[in-house]
Amino acid sequence: MAAISYSNKYSLFSILIFITVVSSPVLAQLSVGFYGRTCPSVYDTVRAATRSVINREPRMGASLIRLFFHDCFVNGCDGGVLLDDTASTPGEKGRTGNINLLRGFEVIDNIKVQVDRACGRVVVSCADIVAIAARDSVVESGAHTLGQARCALFRDRIYNETNIDPSYRRSLQANCPRVSPNGDNNLAPLDEKSPNRFGNSYFQSLMNRRGLLHSDQVLFNGATTDSIVREYSNDPRAFLSDFSNSMLKMGNKLKF
Ligand SMILES: *[C@@H]1O[C@H](CO)[C@@H](O)[C@H](O)[C@H]1NC(C)=O
């Protein structure tokens, strides 16, 4: 993974390569085949569950990524963040810093139930589920930074929502008439500033209320994920370094 250079600009290409490498079966260190024999369906199960959760509640993508980082910052990636307090041992879940900060515990518990059912027995650890779900969340949420969206997908946002910059709204409305199906297929870039490159302009746009999709703008809407957006917006390298550091750190412990 060290061979990949993120020198000056994070091109969309490089982040896609990164994600591909992380999830690639040919990467020796993080062997995708780890559960290949014991429970090959784990990846599809986690992917489907993560996707459906994010579709239902888009902010959960960021929450799962965050949960993953918090788990890995305390004693390495051990799933300890998911532990409840017991009489003798306080679990990480109750620690200051984790309590009230982290959402997504229930989501992971729920995915674990589905995975155990799909595998027919308990074979995949909570830590691995957190890690796989976080990786899938990056893919699900990161995909929104590339390409274009159809007017039909953002019409409601530009005519009905208030957390949108007025001049941005006007420029989008010019190419997306209010009444469907007029202009349903007209396109607008998901990231107006750098449509072909993944960078922090995506996060800056969110802070300026210029996110095209409702599901993107909710990441910055006066709630818990605002601070993450702010952080990544100020520090273009933060996201990739957070993500890749954690991935590397757990490389020897977890096997994808
Ligand atoms: C906006 O909200 C109204 C009232 O809920 C709804 O009828 C309409 O379809 C929505 N979308 C647009 C583009 O006006």
Short mmCIF file of C-alpha atoms and ligand atoms in Angstrom, two decimals:
data_model
loop_
_atom_site.label_atom_id
_atom_site.label_comp_id
_atom_site.label_asym_id
_atom_site.label_seq_id
_atom_site.Cartn_x
_atom_site.Cartn_y
_atom_site.Cartn_z
CA MET A 1 0.00 0.00 0.00
CA ALA A 2 2.96 2.25 0.61
CA ALA A 3 3.59 2.21 -3.10
CA ILE A 4 0.59 4.42 -3.69
CA SER A 5 1.47 8.08 -3.66
CA TYR A 6 -0.97 10.68 -2.44
CA SER A 7 1.57 13.45 -2.90
CA ASN A 8 -0.12 16.67 -3.90
CA LYS A 9 -3.64 16.07 -4.95
CA TYR A 10 -5.86 13.20 -4.11
CA SER A 11 -7.26 12.37 -7.46
CA LEU A 12 -10.48 10.49 -7.49
CA PHE A 13 -8.50 7.88 -9.29
CA SER A 14 -6.09 7.45 -6.42
CA ILE A 15 -8.79 7.14 -3.80
CA LEU A 16 -10.53 4.56 -5.92
CA ILE A 17 -7.26 2.70 -6.33
CA PHE A 18 -6.78 2.92 -2.60
CA ILE A 19 -10.19 1.50 -1.87
CA THR A 20 -9.71 -1.15 -4.51
CA VAL A 21 -6.36 -2.14 -3.06
CA VAL A 22 -7.74 -2.29 0.43
CA SER A 23 -10.50 -4.54 -0.72
CA SER A 24 -8.49 -6.38 -3.31
CA PRO A 25 -8.03 -10.14 -3.11
CA VAL A 26 -4.47 -9.86 -4.38
CA LEU A 27 -3.21 -7.81 -1.48
CA ALA A 28 -1.18 -10.25 0.55
CA GLN A 29 -1.12 -8.44 3.87
CA LEU A 30 -4.84 -7.94 4.12
CA SER A 31 -5.99 -11.20 2.74
CA VAL A 32 -9.54 -11.03 1.51
CA GLY A 33 -9.63 -14.76 1.61
CA PHE A 34 -9.49 -14.82 5.39
CA TYR A 35 -13.11 -15.80 5.68
CA GLY A 36 -13.08 -17.36 2.23
CA ARG A 37 -13.41 -20.84 3.69
CA THR A 38 -15.11 -20.31 6.99
CA CYS A 39 -17.79 -17.93 5.78
CA PRO A 40 -17.42 -16.54 2.27
CA SER A 41 -20.77 -14.74 2.42
CA VAL A 42 -19.67 -12.40 5.20
CA TYR A 43 -18.58 -9.65 2.79
CA ASP A 44 -21.81 -9.63 0.82
CA THR A 45 -23.84 -9.74 4.00
CA VAL A 46 -22.04 -6.79 5.56
CA ARG A 47 -22.08 -4.85 2.30
CA ALA A 48 -25.82 -5.31 1.83
CA ALA A 49 -26.60 -4.44 5.45
CA THR A 50 -24.36 -1.37 5.39
CA ARG A 51 -25.82 -0.15 2.14
CA SER A 52 -29.38 -0.51 3.36
CA VAL A 53 -28.60 1.28 6.60
CA ILE A 54 -26.93 4.18 4.73
CA ASN A 55 -29.82 4.42 2.30
CA ARG A 56 -32.19 4.67 5.22
CA GLU A 57 -30.03 7.02 7.22
CA PRO A 58 -27.19 8.55 5.21
CA ARG A 59 -25.37 9.96 8.23
CA MET A 60 -24.82 6.45 9.47
CA GLY A 61 -22.03 6.02 6.92
CA ALA A 62 -19.94 8.64 8.66
CA SER A 63 -20.92 7.21 12.03
CA LEU A 64 -19.68 3.74 11.13
CA ILE A 65 -16.38 5.13 9.89
CA ARG A 66 -16.07 7.05 13.12
CA LEU A 67 -16.90 4.02 15.20
CA PHE A 68 -14.13 2.20 13.42
CA PHE A 69 -11.56 4.90 14.22
CA HIS A 70 -12.55 5.04 17.84
CA ASP A 71 -12.34 1.30 18.14
CA CYS A 72 -8.85 1.34 16.66
CA PHE A 73 -7.56 4.23 18.76
CA VAL A 74 -8.14 2.38 22.01
CA ASN A 75 -5.99 -0.76 22.28
CA GLY A 76 -5.94 -1.32 18.54
CA CYS A 77 -8.86 -2.63 16.56
CA ASP A 78 -10.29 -5.10 18.98
CA GLY A 79 -14.00 -4.42 18.92
CA GLY A 80 -13.62 -3.16 22.51
CA VAL A 81 -15.61 -0.06 21.68
CA LEU A 82 -18.63 -2.31 21.45
CA LEU A 83 -18.31 -3.70 24.95
CA ASP A 84 -20.79 -2.69 27.60
CA ASP A 85 -19.66 -2.07 31.16
CA THR A 86 -19.64 -5.05 33.46
CA ALA A 87 -19.61 -4.93 37.25
CA SER A 88 -15.84 -5.43 37.39
CA THR A 89 -14.62 -3.97 34.10
CA PRO A 90 -15.75 -0.77 32.46
CA GLY A 91 -16.21 -1.33 28.74
CA GLU A 92 -14.87 1.13 26.19
CA LYS A 93 -18.42 1.97 25.23
CA GLY A 94 -18.83 3.87 28.50
CA ARG A 95 -15.58 5.83 28.30
CA THR A 96 -15.66 9.55 28.09
CA GLY A 97 -15.01 10.28 24.47
CA ASN A 98 -16.97 7.29 23.35
CA ILE A 99 -20.18 7.73 25.25
CA ASN A 100 -22.70 9.91 23.45
CA LEU A 101 -20.19 10.35 20.67
CA LEU A 102 -20.61 7.16 18.86
CA ARG A 103 -23.66 6.02 17.08
CA GLY A 104 -23.90 2.83 15.24
CA PHE A 105 -23.51 0.33 18.09
CA GLU A 106 -26.93 -1.07 17.36
CA VAL A 107 -26.20 -1.17 13.67
CA ILE A 108 -23.13 -3.31 14.27
CA ASP A 109 -24.98 -5.57 16.69
CA ASN A 110 -27.65 -5.99 14.08
CA ILE A 111 -25.18 -6.74 11.28
CA LYS A 112 -23.49 -9.26 13.58
CA VAL A 113 -26.76 -11.12 13.99
CA GLN A 114 -27.21 -11.23 10.21
CA VAL A 115 -23.62 -12.38 9.68
CA ASP A 116 -23.89 -15.13 12.28
CA ARG A 117 -27.07 -16.30 10.64
CA ALA A 118 -25.51 -16.23 7.16
CA CYS A 119 -22.43 -18.10 8.39
CA GLY A 120 -24.48 -20.61 10.33
CA ARG A 121 -22.31 -20.04 13.40
CA VAL A 122 -20.32 -17.40 15.23
CA VAL A 123 -17.14 -17.05 13.21
CA VAL A 124 -16.65 -13.34 12.42
CA SER A 125 -15.51 -11.04 15.22
CA CYS A 126 -17.17 -7.74 16.03
CA ALA A 127 -13.92 -5.93 15.28
CA ASP A 128 -13.87 -7.37 11.78
CA ILE A 129 -17.49 -6.44 11.23
CA VAL A 130 -16.81 -2.86 12.32
CA ALA A 131 -13.84 -2.73 9.95
CA ILE A 132 -15.65 -4.23 6.99
CA ALA A 133 -18.69 -2.02 7.55
CA ALA A 134 -16.44 1.07 7.78
CA ARG A 135 -14.73 0.18 4.55
CA ASP A 136 -18.09 -0.34 2.87
CA SER A 137 -19.27 2.98 4.26
CA VAL A 138 -16.36 4.76 2.63
CA VAL A 139 -17.26 3.20 -0.66
CA GLU A 140 -20.95 4.02 -0.27
CA SER A 141 -20.38 7.61 0.86
CA GLY A 142 -17.28 8.26 -1.23
CA ALA A 143 -19.06 7.27 -4.39
CA HIS A 144 -21.12 10.41 -4.06
CA THR A 145 -18.12 12.55 -4.84
CA LEU A 146 -17.84 11.42 -8.38
CA GLY A 147 -19.91 11.94 -11.42
CA GLN A 148 -23.24 13.62 -11.82
CA ALA A 149 -26.75 13.26 -10.58
CA ARG A 150 -30.02 13.53 -12.42
CA CYS A 151 -32.40 16.38 -11.78
CA ALA A 152 -35.00 13.87 -10.58
CA LEU A 153 -32.69 13.03 -7.69
CA PHE A 154 -32.12 16.57 -6.45
CA ARG A 155 -35.37 18.31 -7.44
CA ASP A 156 -36.84 18.04 -3.98
CA ARG A 157 -33.70 19.45 -2.47
CA ILE A 158 -33.58 22.57 -4.68
CA TYR A 159 -37.28 23.35 -4.41
CA ASN A 160 -38.18 22.23 -0.91
CA GLU A 161 -35.14 22.38 1.33
CA THR A 162 -33.86 25.39 3.23
CA ASN A 163 -30.31 24.38 4.06
CA ILE A 164 -29.10 25.30 0.59
CA ASP A 165 -27.16 28.30 -0.65
CA PRO A 166 -29.59 30.59 -2.58
CA SER A 167 -27.37 31.26 -5.58
CA TYR A 168 -26.49 27.59 -5.85
CA ARG A 169 -30.19 26.80 -5.69
CA ARG A 170 -30.98 29.28 -8.47
CA SER A 171 -28.29 27.95 -10.77
CA LEU A 172 -29.54 24.40 -10.32
CA GLN A 173 -33.17 25.37 -10.79
CA ALA A 174 -32.27 26.91 -14.16
CA ASN A 175 -31.51 23.43 -15.44
CA CYS A 176 -34.03 21.43 -13.45
CA PRO A 177 -37.68 22.48 -13.82
CA ARG A 178 -39.95 22.10 -10.82
CA VAL A 179 -42.51 19.83 -12.40
CA SER A 180 -41.56 16.24 -13.17
CA PRO A 181 -40.92 14.70 -15.67
CA ASN A 182 -39.61 17.91 -17.27
CA GLY A 183 -35.82 17.79 -17.28
CA ASP A 184 -35.73 14.65 -15.16
CA ASN A 185 -32.56 13.51 -16.92
CA ASN A 186 -30.70 16.83 -16.84
CA LEU A 187 -27.41 16.40 -15.04
CA ALA A 188 -25.50 18.41 -12.45
CA PRO A 189 -22.07 17.58 -11.01
CA LEU A 190 -22.06 16.13 -7.52
CA ASP A 191 -19.01 18.17 -6.65
CA GLU A 192 -19.24 21.46 -8.52
CA LYS A 193 -15.72 22.58 -7.75
CA SER A 194 -13.83 19.50 -8.75
CA PRO A 195 -16.12 17.09 -10.51
CA ASN A 196 -13.33 14.71 -11.42
CA ARG A 197 -11.22 14.66 -8.34
CA PHE A 198 -11.83 13.64 -4.82
CA GLY A 199 -10.64 16.39 -2.58
CA ASN A 200 -11.65 18.53 0.32
CA SER A 201 -13.71 20.81 -1.92
CA TYR A 202 -16.49 18.29 -1.43
CA PHE A 203 -16.45 18.95 2.30
CA GLN A 204 -16.10 22.70 1.76
CA SER A 205 -19.17 22.66 -0.45
CA LEU A 206 -21.14 20.94 2.29
CA MET A 207 -20.09 23.64 4.74
CA ASN A 208 -21.29 26.27 2.26
CA ARG A 209 -24.63 24.48 1.98
CA ARG A 210 -23.78 23.57 -1.59
CA GLY A 211 -24.17 19.83 -1.39
CA LEU A 212 -26.19 18.60 -4.35
CA LEU A 213 -27.91 15.67 -2.74
CA HIS A 214 -29.92 15.62 0.43
CA SER A 215 -27.97 12.55 1.53
CA ASP A 216 -24.69 14.50 1.24
CA GLN A 217 -25.88 17.71 2.86
CA VAL A 218 -27.15 15.91 5.95
CA LEU A 219 -23.50 15.23 6.76
CA PHE A 220 -23.27 18.94 7.57
CA ASN A 221 -26.54 20.09 8.99
CA GLY A 222 -26.03 21.14 12.58
CA ALA A 223 -25.55 17.63 13.92
CA THR A 224 -22.85 15.27 15.10
CA THR A 225 -21.07 14.76 11.79
CA ASP A 226 -20.47 18.51 11.30
CA SER A 227 -17.16 18.33 13.11
CA ILE A 228 -15.93 15.55 10.86
CA VAL A 229 -16.82 17.53 7.75
CA ARG A 230 -15.10 20.58 9.22
CA GLU A 231 -12.01 18.59 10.02
CA TYR A 232 -11.72 17.03 6.59
CA SER A 233 -12.48 20.35 4.96
CA ASN A 234 -9.62 22.04 6.81
CA ASP A 235 -7.26 19.18 6.34
CA PRO A 236 -7.47 17.56 2.94
CA ARG A 237 -5.22 14.74 3.99
CA ALA A 238 -7.05 13.87 7.15
CA PHE A 239 -9.54 11.51 5.67
CA LEU A 240 -7.06 9.41 3.75
CA SER A 241 -4.50 9.40 6.49
CA ASP A 242 -7.08 8.50 9.13
CA PHE A 243 -8.37 5.78 6.97
CA SER A 244 -5.11 4.35 5.70
CA ASN A 245 -3.38 4.55 9.09
CA SER A 246 -6.10 2.56 10.70
CA MET A 247 -6.09 0.10 7.89
CA LEU A 248 -2.35 -0.36 8.12
CA LYS A 249 -2.41 -0.55 11.87
CA MET A 250 -4.88 -3.31 11.88
CA GLY A 251 -3.27 -5.03 8.92
CA ASN A 252 -1.56 -7.58 11.10
CA LYS A 253 -4.50 -8.22 13.33
CA LEU A 254 -7.44 -8.22 11.00
CA LYS A 255 -7.58 -10.01 7.74
CA PHE A 256 -9.95 -8.72 5.16
C1 LIG B 1 -42.15 19.74 -2.41
O1 LIG B 1 -43.06 19.59 -1.32
C2 LIG B 1 -44.43 19.57 -1.72
C3 LIG B 1 -45.27 19.53 -0.46
O2 LIG B 1 -44.86 18.51 0.38
C4 LIG B 1 -44.67 18.38 -2.65
O3 LIG B 1 -46.00 18.36 -3.08
C5 LIG B 1 -43.73 18.49 -3.85
O4 LIG B 1 -43.87 17.34 -4.66
C6 LIG B 1 -42.29 18.60 -3.39
N1 LIG B 1 -41.36 18.69 -4.50
C7 LIG B 1 -41.25 19.71 -5.36
C8 LIG B 1 -40.22 19.57 -6.42
O5 LIG B 1 -41.92 20.72 -5.33
#
